[in-house]
């Protein structure tokens, strides 16, 4: 299925330039948008949300070279 940016932007109720920023990684999609995309493409919502959360975690620690591995281990032990 070929889907155009403007179609997905319309689905998410955002403009095409905003969707383009999400697509390029310059802006993060909202949780509700991730769910909408999963439903539209009929993919596993939990899997897509897991990737979305993992991306947020990695973004939070990206500049902490010396601490990020330990920080993720501490967070994981708290789960």
XYZ file of C-alpha atoms in Angstrom:
79
model
C 0.000 0.000 0.000
C 1.434 3.329 -1.032
C 0.597 6.035 1.474
C 1.546 9.632 0.980
C 2.835 11.946 3.694
C -0.173 14.184 3.313
C -2.518 11.225 3.892
C -0.771 10.259 7.118
C -0.562 13.878 8.209
C -4.301 14.169 7.671
C -4.908 10.990 9.675
C -2.843 12.406 12.549
C -4.484 15.825 12.188
C -1.180 17.616 11.645
C 0.237 19.433 8.653
C 2.588 17.773 6.189
C 5.713 19.720 7.277
C 5.130 18.564 10.873
C 4.768 14.964 9.703
C 7.971 15.349 7.717
C 9.795 16.439 10.898
C 8.517 13.345 12.699
C 9.547 11.145 9.787
C 13.086 12.612 9.742
C 13.451 12.282 13.496
C 13.520 16.027 14.137
C 10.369 15.777 16.241
C 8.885 12.932 18.244
C 5.424 11.610 17.509
C 2.929 11.663 20.351
C 1.800 8.392 21.905
C -1.667 8.779 20.394
C -0.117 9.292 16.969
C 1.942 6.111 17.322
C -1.261 4.214 18.123
C -3.022 5.750 15.113
C -0.140 4.765 12.819
C -0.116 1.206 14.191
C -3.840 0.883 13.580
C -3.628 2.410 10.103
C -0.911 0.009 8.980
C -2.376 -2.902 10.947
C 0.841 -3.553 12.887
C 1.278 -4.584 16.506
C 0.508 -1.521 18.616
C 2.504 -2.792 21.607
C 5.602 -3.386 19.468
C 5.432 0.090 17.957
C 4.871 1.710 21.368
C 7.789 -0.283 22.809
C 10.070 1.090 20.089
C 8.698 4.590 20.734
C 9.415 4.367 24.485
C 12.883 2.878 23.851
C 13.657 5.806 21.555
C 12.619 8.235 24.304
C 14.893 6.462 26.815
C 17.855 6.485 24.447
C 17.262 10.156 23.699
C 17.259 10.934 27.445
C 20.705 9.375 27.984
C 22.395 10.115 24.659
C 24.764 12.770 26.041
C 25.698 10.830 29.173
C 28.555 8.738 27.760
C 30.035 7.760 31.132
C 26.725 7.187 32.904
C 24.227 5.897 30.384
C 24.925 2.156 30.717
C 24.772 2.305 34.505
C 21.693 4.534 34.421
C 19.852 2.078 32.172
C 20.853 -0.817 34.456
C 19.521 1.054 37.513
C 16.300 1.873 35.691
C 15.935 -1.733 34.548
C 16.416 -3.053 38.083
C 13.658 -0.704 39.249
C 11.151 -2.186 36.812
